[in-house]
């Protein structure tokens, strides 16, 4: 009996830990079960017919799909045709997109035999056992073929499996009682080796549930927080540390909800750092105290990164969505961590929340921007079935898209025109802030606006007026657009801004083609050759280039002569005309922002 667990991920770099966990649990607790659990992972960009062909060729006796907002449309299409190809093969669904309003889900997806809801490991094992028993009964009765009958035709025993909703033989729908939450330590570790995980994100879980009641979030439904035993966690961390993947992303909804648990893990990573792996955590910043800060202060740059949900700084909005975190405390912690210079911080905002209009959101934006996070995620409310805000949608006048991802269209406070404007701001933030490729340029331009939000708002208006949206611009073109924007707005001396843009451009990449806005370097050509000859002979500034010639050195690094003091300008905006030589070393990059190491020659 073969059960095929299928995931359709958003991108190739993603994986689906849910199906790996189901298989690992079944393999561990029934290692001699007379069945085979196979995994299949695709992406939403795969051609649908190619996915169908592969599933069909695997000849499964049952198929399970892991359903989320980003893949449910694709899965609905797949199973509609899959049922035509394999009419006797039962199809089961699971995942957050189908785990609420279960009867409606099964009526809307008539091809599905049932839904596994809640924690699925034990449920899946019992379902496997049920199918295997049915196979044995059919074989004993002299029937042939394990896929000839299924749960749609033979119901006996399914009513005993907690955590499923299923379609009976007469097509009526039955919802079995929910399954009690699990002891998380009993869930097997998902990885044996990482040979097949190159260039993919590795997900890991040390806790389930969330103690908070944020009304837009499905995690608020499960308030029973459970932690994996620390002795087990440390052994599993040792596995990652020995394998040295580039990143491990923890999927814990609020990693530091148990402070002792989180602190112990951070201490362990500090003491056993392999010098390579980055660990990503979603945390509540207001729970971070002095002891945690002391541990973070001593970490290698890039050892950990933090994702911190702010969502809003409007107090009335925060109360309406049950966000209890103090923005003042969040600010204190974020600022403190910023001074360490070793931890990437990603802060989130959500547009479309109750009581927050365009102006209010713009102030939330400015409040968070002032903290100078490494990334500022400007997202939009998604009204998820099963979340508290779904039940309050009419109260708050929230109108949202009828298809996934169910994103807000407008509210009592935010018009659709406002949403469109914020979408433009969001794209400008992604391109010119979150990319990390324009940091000096945007800091320069921000000095000419009364508020940071107005800079990104005006830049979005410029893109709209010049029909620059919905075009795949090169990185160099983005610099040129920014230069044209500054020129049209007469914001800053073009002579100054051209040099700031040049600094940003070469900070990230040793470009083969010199930008059109960059000032000529011809008069320093011979002096650069002389410098490279001295550097390869004496190694005063750079290391790691001992075996290269002076000509090779000039190709491997970039030397730029600025006609102003760039250090002083970036510190306080003061323009001091002078020659300042900068060397961009691309072999040594900032572990947080990936920019080249920059050295002053003289």
mmCIF file of N, CA, C and O in Angstrom, residues 499-590:
data_model
loop_
_atom_site.group_PDB
_atom_site.id
_atom_site.type_symbol
_atom_site.label_atom_id
_atom_site.label_comp_id
_atom_site.label_asym_id
_atom_site.label_seq_id
_atom_site.Cartn_x
_atom_site.Cartn_y
_atom_site.Cartn_z
ATOM 1 N N UNK A 499 28.107 60.746 -6.740
ATOM 2 C CA UNK A 499 29.159 60.028 -6.016
ATOM 3 C C UNK A 499 28.580 59.088 -4.956
ATOM 4 O O UNK A 499 29.102 57.996 -4.726
ATOM 5 N N UNK A 500 27.482 59.507 -4.347
ATOM 6 C CA UNK A 500 26.830 58.636 -3.374
ATOM 7 C C UNK A 500 26.274 57.392 -4.078
ATOM 8 O O UNK A 500 26.422 56.261 -3.588
ATOM 9 N N UNK A 501 25.646 57.569 -5.231
ATOM 10 C CA UNK A 501 25.144 56.439 -6.011
ATOM 11 C C UNK A 501 26.284 55.514 -6.431
ATOM 12 O O UNK A 501 26.157 54.284 -6.402
ATOM 13 N N UNK A 502 27.398 56.113 -6.830
ATOM 14 C CA UNK A 502 28.550 55.316 -7.242
ATOM 15 C C UNK A 502 29.059 54.465 -6.086
ATOM 16 O O UNK A 502 29.406 53.289 -6.258
ATOM 17 N N UNK A 503 29.085 55.036 -4.901
ATOM 18 C CA UNK A 503 29.506 54.295 -3.712
ATOM 19 C C UNK A 503 28.596 53.081 -3.489
ATOM 20 O O UNK A 503 29.063 51.961 -3.290
ATOM 21 N N UNK A 504 27.291 53.309 -3.538
ATOM 22 C CA UNK A 504 26.327 52.214 -3.355
ATOM 23 C C UNK A 504 26.487 51.149 -4.430
ATOM 24 O O UNK A 504 26.430 49.944 -4.144
ATOM 25 N N UNK A 505 26.663 51.592 -5.668
ATOM 26 C CA UNK A 505 26.729 50.640 -6.784
ATOM 27 C C UNK A 505 27.922 49.692 -6.636
ATOM 28 O O UNK A 505 27.796 48.482 -6.825
ATOM 29 N N UNK A 506 29.088 50.239 -6.293
ATOM 30 C CA UNK A 506 30.277 49.402 -6.179
ATOM 31 C C UNK A 506 30.353 48.677 -4.836
ATOM 32 O O UNK A 506 31.098 47.710 -4.713
ATOM 33 N N UNK A 507 29.590 49.102 -3.870
ATOM 34 C CA UNK A 507 29.594 48.415 -2.579
ATOM 35 C C UNK A 507 29.097 46.983 -2.732
ATOM 36 O O UNK A 507 29.575 46.071 -2.051
ATOM 37 N N UNK A 508 28.165 46.754 -3.627
ATOM 38 C CA UNK A 508 27.570 45.429 -3.778
ATOM 39 C C UNK A 508 28.246 44.602 -4.878
ATOM 40 O O UNK A 508 28.287 43.387 -4.799
ATOM 41 N N UNK A 509 28.762 45.263 -5.913
ATOM 42 C CA UNK A 509 29.221 44.500 -7.078
ATOM 43 C C UNK A 509 30.339 45.234 -7.804
ATOM 44 O O UNK A 509 30.296 46.463 -7.966
ATOM 45 N N UNK A 510 31.339 44.481 -8.229
ATOM 46 C CA UNK A 510 32.416 45.042 -9.052
ATOM 47 C C UNK A 510 31.941 45.041 -10.503
ATOM 48 O O UNK A 510 32.222 44.130 -11.278
ATOM 49 N N UNK A 511 31.207 46.058 -10.847
ATOM 50 C CA UNK A 511 30.505 46.089 -12.123
ATOM 51 C C UNK A 511 31.456 46.203 -13.310
ATOM 52 O O UNK A 511 32.425 46.970 -13.275
ATOM 53 N N UNK A 512 31.163 45.433 -14.355
ATOM 54 C CA UNK A 512 31.981 45.482 -15.557
ATOM 55 C C UNK A 512 31.742 46.772 -16.325
ATOM 56 O O UNK A 512 32.663 47.342 -16.918
ATOM 57 N N UNK A 513 30.495 47.209 -16.365
ATOM 58 C CA UNK A 513 30.152 48.438 -17.069
ATOM 59 C C UNK A 513 29.981 49.572 -16.068
ATOM 60 O O UNK A 513 29.167 49.470 -15.150
ATOM 61 N N UNK A 514 30.745 50.627 -16.250
ATOM 62 C CA UNK A 514 30.687 51.743 -15.312
ATOM 63 C C UNK A 514 29.367 52.502 -15.482
ATOM 64 O O UNK A 514 28.929 52.775 -16.614
ATOM 65 N N UNK A 515 28.696 52.843 -14.377
ATOM 66 C CA UNK A 515 27.414 53.554 -14.472
ATOM 67 C C UNK A 515 27.552 54.885 -15.198
ATOM 68 O O UNK A 515 28.599 55.553 -15.115
ATOM 69 N N UNK A 516 26.518 55.264 -15.899
ATOM 70 C CA UNK A 516 26.549 56.506 -16.676
ATOM 71 C C UNK A 516 26.692 57.732 -15.790
ATOM 72 O O UNK A 516 27.249 58.748 -16.213
ATOM 73 N N UNK A 517 26.202 57.637 -14.549
ATOM 74 C CA UNK A 517 26.246 58.793 -13.657
ATOM 75 C C UNK A 517 27.577 58.909 -12.923
ATOM 76 O O UNK A 517 27.854 59.923 -12.287
ATOM 77 N N UNK A 518 28.416 57.873 -12.971
ATOM 78 C CA UNK A 518 29.667 57.882 -12.218
ATOM 79 C C UNK A 518 30.672 58.837 -12.871
ATOM 80 O O UNK A 518 30.835 58.861 -14.092
ATOM 81 N N UNK A 519 31.360 59.597 -12.050
ATOM 82 C CA UNK A 519 32.337 60.559 -12.559
ATOM 83 C C UNK A 519 33.566 59.827 -13.090
ATOM 84 O O UNK A 519 33.952 58.778 -12.606
ATOM 85 N N UNK A 520 34.157 60.402 -14.103
ATOM 86 C CA UNK A 520 35.303 59.777 -14.756
ATOM 87 C C UNK A 520 36.470 59.593 -13.779
ATOM 88 O O UNK A 520 36.734 60.445 -12.923
ATOM 89 N N UNK A 521 37.156 58.473 -13.952
ATOM 90 C CA UNK A 521 38.331 58.174 -13.127
ATOM 91 C C UNK A 521 39.624 58.227 -13.936
ATOM 92 O O UNK A 521 40.688 57.834 -13.445
ATOM 93 N N UNK A 522 39.556 58.732 -15.159
ATOM 94 C CA UNK A 522 40.705 58.677 -16.056
ATOM 95 C C UNK A 522 41.942 59.353 -15.478
ATOM 96 O O UNK A 522 43.064 58.864 -15.659
ATOM 97 N N UNK A 523 41.787 60.447 -14.782
ATOM 98 C CA UNK A 523 42.974 61.190 -14.322
ATOM 99 C C UNK A 523 43.734 60.463 -13.218
ATOM 100 O O UNK A 523 44.851 60.827 -12.886
ATOM 101 N N UNK A 524 43.097 59.431 -12.636
ATOM 102 C CA UNK A 524 43.777 58.679 -11.573
ATOM 103 C C UNK A 524 44.226 57.295 -12.048
ATOM 104 O O UNK A 524 44.655 56.468 -11.246
ATOM 105 N N UNK A 525 44.121 57.067 -13.351
ATOM 106 C CA UNK A 525 44.415 55.731 -13.878
ATOM 107 C C UNK A 525 45.830 55.283 -13.545
ATOM 108 O O UNK A 525 46.062 54.160 -13.073
ATOM 109 N N UNK A 526 46.798 56.134 -13.771
ATOM 110 C CA UNK A 526 48.187 55.770 -13.502
ATOM 111 C C UNK A 526 48.450 55.635 -12.012
ATOM 112 O O UNK A 526 49.185 54.738 -11.571
ATOM 113 N N UNK A 527 47.860 56.519 -11.227
ATOM 114 C CA UNK A 527 48.039 56.440 -9.772
ATOM 115 C C UNK A 527 47.455 55.134 -9.207
ATOM 116 O O UNK A 527 48.012 54.552 -8.270
ATOM 117 N N UNK A 528 46.368 54.661 -9.770
ATOM 118 C CA UNK A 528 45.782 53.389 -9.319
ATOM 119 C C UNK A 528 46.732 52.233 -9.617
ATOM 120 O O UNK A 528 46.883 51.306 -8.800
ATOM 121 N N UNK A 529 47.382 52.277 -10.782
ATOM 122 C CA UNK A 529 48.353 51.240 -11.105
ATOM 123 C C UNK A 529 49.503 51.252 -10.104
ATOM 124 O O UNK A 529 49.964 50.199 -9.645
ATOM 125 N N UNK A 530 49.968 52.435 -9.783
ATOM 126 C CA UNK A 530 51.066 52.553 -8.825
ATOM 127 C C UNK A 530 50.638 52.031 -7.455
ATOM 128 O O UNK A 530 51.404 51.351 -6.761
ATOM 129 N N UNK A 531 49.421 52.342 -7.064
ATOM 130 C CA UNK A 531 48.929 51.849 -5.762
ATOM 131 C C UNK A 531 48.884 50.328 -5.743
ATOM 132 O O UNK A 531 49.305 49.686 -4.769
ATOM 133 N N UNK A 532 48.378 49.723 -6.823
ATOM 134 C CA UNK A 532 48.244 48.264 -6.855
ATOM 135 C C UNK A 532 49.612 47.588 -6.818
ATOM 136 O O UNK A 532 49.770 46.514 -6.217
ATOM 137 N N UNK A 533 50.605 48.210 -7.438
ATOM 138 C CA UNK A 533 51.958 47.658 -7.391
ATOM 139 C C UNK A 533 52.513 47.712 -5.967
ATOM 140 O O UNK A 533 53.120 46.746 -5.483
ATOM 141 N N UNK A 534 52.283 48.818 -5.272
ATOM 142 C CA UNK A 534 52.745 48.927 -3.880
ATOM 143 C C UNK A 534 52.005 47.939 -2.985
ATOM 144 O O UNK A 534 52.598 47.301 -2.106
ATOM 145 N N UNK A 535 50.690 47.811 -3.219
ATOM 146 C CA UNK A 535 49.887 46.936 -2.359
ATOM 147 C C UNK A 535 50.289 45.473 -2.544
ATOM 148 O O UNK A 535 50.366 44.718 -1.558
ATOM 149 N N UNK A 536 50.538 45.036 -3.773
ATOM 150 C CA UNK A 536 50.933 43.637 -3.978
ATOM 151 C C UNK A 536 52.336 43.378 -3.457
ATOM 152 O O UNK A 536 52.677 42.222 -3.151
ATOM 153 N N UNK A 537 53.125 44.417 -3.334
ATOM 154 C CA UNK A 537 54.479 44.245 -2.793
ATOM 155 C C UNK A 537 54.505 44.297 -1.265
ATOM 156 O O UNK A 537 55.242 43.552 -0.615
ATOM 157 N N UNK A 538 53.667 45.174 -0.683
ATOM 158 C CA UNK A 538 53.749 45.430 0.760
ATOM 159 C C UNK A 538 52.547 44.923 1.560
ATOM 160 O O UNK A 538 52.627 44.765 2.778
ATOM 161 N N UNK A 539 51.400 44.686 0.919
ATOM 162 C CA UNK A 539 50.192 44.168 1.574
ATOM 163 C C UNK A 539 49.818 45.007 2.808
ATOM 164 O O UNK A 539 49.628 44.497 3.900
ATOM 165 N N UNK A 540 49.715 46.301 2.596
ATOM 166 C CA UNK A 540 49.409 47.208 3.705
ATOM 167 C C UNK A 540 47.942 47.172 4.127
ATOM 168 O O UNK A 540 47.626 47.319 5.297
ATOM 169 N N UNK A 541 47.046 46.989 3.154
ATOM 170 C CA UNK A 541 45.613 47.144 3.425
ATOM 171 C C UNK A 541 44.861 45.829 3.294
ATOM 172 O O UNK A 541 44.073 45.462 4.170
ATOM 173 N N UNK A 542 45.115 45.108 2.213
ATOM 174 C CA UNK A 542 44.330 43.925 1.890
ATOM 175 C C UNK A 542 45.049 42.641 2.295
ATOM 176 O O UNK A 542 46.276 42.584 2.297
ATOM 177 N N UNK A 543 44.263 41.614 2.617
ATOM 178 C CA UNK A 543 44.811 40.292 2.889
ATOM 179 C C UNK A 543 44.116 39.283 1.989
ATOM 180 O O UNK A 543 42.972 39.490 1.573
ATOM 181 N N UNK A 544 44.822 38.202 1.684
ATOM 182 C CA UNK A 544 44.252 37.173 0.822
ATOM 183 C C UNK A 544 44.603 37.351 -0.630
ATOM 184 O O UNK A 544 44.127 36.591 -1.485
ATOM 185 N N UNK A 545 45.426 38.347 -0.957
ATOM 186 C CA UNK A 545 45.813 38.604 -2.339
ATOM 187 C C UNK A 545 47.318 38.446 -2.532
ATOM 188 O O UNK A 545 47.902 39.022 -3.459
ATOM 189 N N UNK A 546 47.946 37.671 -1.667
ATOM 190 C CA UNK A 546 49.401 37.561 -1.682
ATOM 191 C C UNK A 546 49.929 36.908 -2.962
ATOM 192 O O UNK A 546 51.074 37.140 -3.353
ATOM 193 N N UNK A 547 49.106 36.089 -3.618
ATOM 194 C CA UNK A 547 49.572 35.339 -4.786
ATOM 195 C C UNK A 547 49.134 35.956 -6.119
ATOM 196 O O UNK A 547 49.277 35.329 -7.165
ATOM 197 N N UNK A 548 48.593 37.178 -6.089
ATOM 198 C CA UNK A 548 48.104 37.785 -7.329
ATOM 199 C C UNK A 548 49.015 38.923 -7.759
ATOM 200 O O UNK A 548 49.707 39.536 -6.941
ATOM 201 N N UNK A 549 48.984 39.204 -9.041
ATOM 202 C CA UNK A 549 49.767 40.313 -9.581
ATOM 203 C C UNK A 549 49.035 41.632 -9.370
ATOM 204 O O UNK A 549 47.844 41.651 -9.026
ATOM 205 N N UNK A 550 49.721 42.720 -9.597
ATOM 206 C CA UNK A 550 49.095 44.034 -9.435
ATOM 207 C C UNK A 550 47.950 44.218 -10.420
ATOM 208 O O UNK A 550 46.924 44.815 -10.107
ATOM 209 N N UNK A 551 48.129 43.687 -11.643
ATOM 210 C CA UNK A 551 47.043 43.801 -12.626
ATOM 211 C C UNK A 551 45.837 42.967 -12.187
ATOM 212 O O UNK A 551 44.697 43.419 -12.304
ATOM 213 N N UNK A 552 46.089 41.764 -11.698
ATOM 214 C CA UNK A 552 44.990 40.921 -11.213
ATOM 215 C C UNK A 552 44.271 41.577 -10.043
ATOM 216 O O UNK A 552 43.044 41.500 -9.927
ATOM 217 N N UNK A 553 45.040 42.226 -9.179
ATOM 218 C CA UNK A 553 44.438 42.879 -8.014
ATOM 219 C C UNK A 553 43.440 43.946 -8.446
ATOM 220 O O UNK A 553 42.331 44.038 -7.895
ATOM 221 N N UNK A 554 43.790 44.742 -9.433
ATOM 222 C CA UNK A 554 42.884 45.793 -9.898
ATOM 223 C C UNK A 554 41.618 45.228 -10.529
ATOM 224 O O UNK A 554 40.597 45.915 -10.582
ATOM 225 N N UNK A 555 41.669 43.992 -11.011
ATOM 226 C CA UNK A 555 40.470 43.365 -11.548
ATOM 227 C C UNK A 555 39.608 42.745 -10.459
ATOM 228 O O UNK A 555 38.386 42.626 -10.614
ATOM 229 N N UNK A 556 40.238 42.333 -9.361
ATOM 230 C CA UNK A 556 39.517 41.633 -8.296
ATOM 231 C C UNK A 556 38.870 42.584 -7.295
ATOM 232 O O UNK A 556 37.829 42.274 -6.709
ATOM 233 N N UNK A 557 39.485 43.738 -7.070
ATOM 234 C CA UNK A 557 38.903 44.748 -6.192
ATOM 235 C C UNK A 557 38.516 45.946 -7.054
ATOM 236 O O UNK A 557 38.819 45.998 -8.246
ATOM 237 N N UNK A 558 37.829 46.893 -6.450
ATOM 238 C CA UNK A 558 37.542 48.132 -7.163
ATOM 239 C C UNK A 558 38.092 49.305 -6.367
ATOM 240 O O UNK A 558 37.870 49.415 -5.153
ATOM 241 N N UNK A 559 38.814 50.156 -7.053
ATOM 242 C CA UNK A 559 39.356 51.364 -6.433
ATOM 243 C C UNK A 559 38.624 52.563 -7.019
ATOM 244 O O UNK A 559 38.600 52.750 -8.238
ATOM 245 N N UNK A 560 38.006 53.347 -6.160
ATOM 246 C CA UNK A 560 37.250 54.526 -6.585
ATOM 247 C C UNK A 560 37.802 55.741 -5.870
ATOM 248 O O UNK A 560 37.988 55.739 -4.639
ATOM 249 N N UNK A 561 38.063 56.782 -6.649
ATOM 250 C CA UNK A 561 38.511 58.043 -6.057
ATOM 251 C C UNK A 561 37.319 58.988 -6.018
ATOM 252 O O UNK A 561 36.777 59.379 -7.064
ATOM 253 N N UNK A 562 36.903 59.324 -4.809
ATOM 254 C CA UNK A 562 35.797 60.263 -4.621
ATOM 255 C C UNK A 562 36.361 61.674 -4.445
ATOM 256 O O UNK A 562 37.466 61.854 -3.925
ATOM 257 N N UNK A 563 35.590 62.650 -4.868
ATOM 258 C CA UNK A 563 36.035 64.044 -4.791
ATOM 259 C C UNK A 563 35.429 64.749 -3.582
ATOM 260 O O UNK A 563 35.364 65.979 -3.542
ATOM 261 N N UNK A 564 34.976 63.959 -2.621
ATOM 262 C CA UNK A 564 34.439 64.483 -1.376
ATOM 263 C C UNK A 564 34.700 63.461 -0.271
ATOM 264 O O UNK A 564 34.994 62.296 -0.550
ATOM 265 N N UNK A 565 34.618 63.920 0.948
ATOM 266 C CA UNK A 565 34.824 63.031 2.095
ATOM 267 C C UNK A 565 33.558 62.212 2.295
ATOM 268 O O UNK A 565 32.585 62.674 2.893
ATOM 269 N N UNK A 566 33.565 60.963 1.789
ATOM 270 C CA UNK A 566 32.367 60.129 1.855
ATOM 271 C C UNK A 566 32.034 59.745 3.287
ATOM 272 O O UNK A 566 30.859 59.652 3.658
ATOM 273 N N UNK A 567 33.023 59.514 4.103
ATOM 274 C CA UNK A 567 32.773 59.138 5.497
ATOM 275 C C UNK A 567 32.030 60.248 6.227
ATOM 276 O O UNK A 567 31.053 59.984 6.952
ATOM 277 N N UNK A 568 32.481 61.461 6.050
ATOM 278 C CA UNK A 568 31.842 62.601 6.723
ATOM 279 C C UNK A 568 30.430 62.812 6.194
ATOM 280 O O UNK A 568 29.489 63.058 6.966
ATOM 281 N N UNK A 569 30.263 62.688 4.871
ATOM 282 C CA UNK A 569 28.939 62.909 4.304
ATOM 283 C C UNK A 569 27.945 61.881 4.828
ATOM 284 O O UNK A 569 26.810 62.223 5.183
ATOM 285 N N UNK A 570 28.344 60.624 4.869
ATOM 286 C CA UNK A 570 27.412 59.584 5.309
ATOM 287 C C UNK A 570 27.148 59.672 6.804
ATOM 288 O O UNK A 570 26.127 59.207 7.287
ATOM 289 N N UNK A 571 28.033 60.287 7.538
ATOM 290 C CA UNK A 571 27.832 60.446 8.980
ATOM 291 C C UNK A 571 26.815 61.526 9.294
ATOM 292 O O UNK A 571 25.901 61.326 10.092
ATOM 293 N N UNK A 572 26.961 62.704 8.652
ATOM 294 C CA UNK A 572 26.064 63.808 9.023
ATOM 295 C C UNK A 572 25.594 64.663 7.850
ATOM 296 O O UNK A 572 24.940 65.698 8.051
ATOM 297 N N UNK A 573 25.947 64.286 6.603
ATOM 298 C CA UNK A 573 25.470 65.027 5.446
ATOM 299 C C UNK A 573 26.319 66.210 5.055
ATOM 300 O O UNK A 573 25.989 66.927 4.104
ATOM 301 N N UNK A 574 27.424 66.406 5.728
ATOM 302 C CA UNK A 574 28.305 67.528 5.419
ATOM 303 C C UNK A 574 29.147 67.216 4.187
ATOM 304 O O UNK A 574 29.758 66.147 4.095
ATOM 305 N N UNK A 575 29.194 68.171 3.230
ATOM 306 C CA UNK A 575 29.981 67.996 2.018
ATOM 307 C C UNK A 575 31.329 68.686 2.196
ATOM 308 O O UNK A 575 31.400 69.904 2.371
ATOM 309 N N UNK A 576 32.392 67.900 2.203
ATOM 310 C CA UNK A 576 33.762 68.426 2.297
ATOM 311 C C UNK A 576 34.496 67.995 1.039
ATOM 312 O O UNK A 576 34.709 66.801 0.815
ATOM 313 N N UNK A 577 34.888 68.953 0.209
ATOM 314 C CA UNK A 577 35.549 68.624 -1.052
ATOM 315 C C UNK A 577 37.007 68.242 -0.788
ATOM 316 O O UNK A 577 37.779 69.037 -0.275
ATOM 317 N N UNK A 578 37.314 67.027 -1.151
ATOM 318 C CA UNK A 578 38.669 66.509 -0.988
ATOM 319 C C UNK A 578 38.762 65.210 -1.754
ATOM 320 O O UNK A 578 37.733 64.613 -2.109
ATOM 321 N N UNK A 579 39.967 64.759 -2.033
ATOM 322 C CA UNK A 579 40.129 63.445 -2.648
ATOM 323 C C UNK A 579 40.098 62.381 -1.564
ATOM 324 O O UNK A 579 40.817 62.486 -0.574
ATOM 325 N N UNK A 580 39.260 61.378 -1.775
ATOM 326 C CA UNK A 580 39.221 60.249 -0.839
ATOM 327 C C UNK A 580 39.194 58.956 -1.644
ATOM 328 O O UNK A 580 38.269 58.699 -2.404
ATOM 329 N N UNK A 581 40.239 58.133 -1.446
ATOM 330 C CA UNK A 581 40.346 56.859 -2.150
ATOM 331 C C UNK A 581 39.692 55.756 -1.327
ATOM 332 O O UNK A 581 39.964 55.627 -0.135
ATOM 333 N N UNK A 582 38.863 54.957 -2.011
ATOM 334 C CA UNK A 582 38.215 53.828 -1.339
ATOM 335 C C UNK A 582 38.489 52.547 -2.142
ATOM 336 O O UNK A 582 38.401 52.544 -3.379
ATOM 337 N N UNK A 583 38.806 51.474 -1.414
ATOM 338 C CA UNK A 583 38.989 50.161 -2.032
ATOM 339 C C UNK A 583 37.853 49.258 -1.598
ATOM 340 O O UNK A 583 37.603 49.101 -0.389
ATOM 341 N N UNK A 584 37.155 48.675 -2.559
ATOM 342 C CA UNK A 584 36.046 47.750 -2.293
ATOM 343 C C UNK A 584 36.571 46.322 -2.456
ATOM 344 O O UNK A 584 36.943 45.916 -3.565
ATOM 345 N N UNK A 585 36.614 45.574 -1.368
ATOM 346 C CA UNK A 585 37.147 44.209 -1.350
ATOM 347 C C UNK A 585 35.980 43.220 -1.346
ATOM 348 O O UNK A 585 35.279 43.064 -0.347
ATOM 349 N N UNK A 586 35.759 42.531 -2.458
ATOM 350 C CA UNK A 586 34.595 41.654 -2.615
ATOM 351 C C UNK A 586 34.817 40.255 -2.044
ATOM 352 O O UNK A 586 33.872 39.476 -1.941
ATOM 353 N N UNK A 587 36.049 39.943 -1.676
ATOM 354 C CA UNK A 587 36.299 38.660 -1.027
ATOM 355 C C UNK A 587 35.934 38.706 0.450
ATOM 356 O O UNK A 587 35.765 37.657 1.080
ATOM 357 N N UNK A 588 35.819 39.888 0.986
ATOM 358 C CA UNK A 588 35.425 40.062 2.380
ATOM 359 C C UNK A 588 34.163 40.910 2.398
ATOM 360 O O UNK A 588 34.194 42.099 2.097
ATOM 361 N N UNK A 589 33.060 40.273 2.734
ATOM 362 C CA UNK A 589 31.772 40.957 2.687
ATOM 363 C C UNK A 589 31.146 41.038 4.070
ATOM 364 O O UNK A 589 31.396 40.192 4.937
ATOM 365 N N UNK A 590 30.333 42.048 4.266
ATOM 366 C CA UNK A 590 29.563 42.205 5.494
ATOM 367 C C UNK A 590 28.613 41.018 5.610
ATOM 368 O O UNK A 590 27.779 40.801 4.720
#
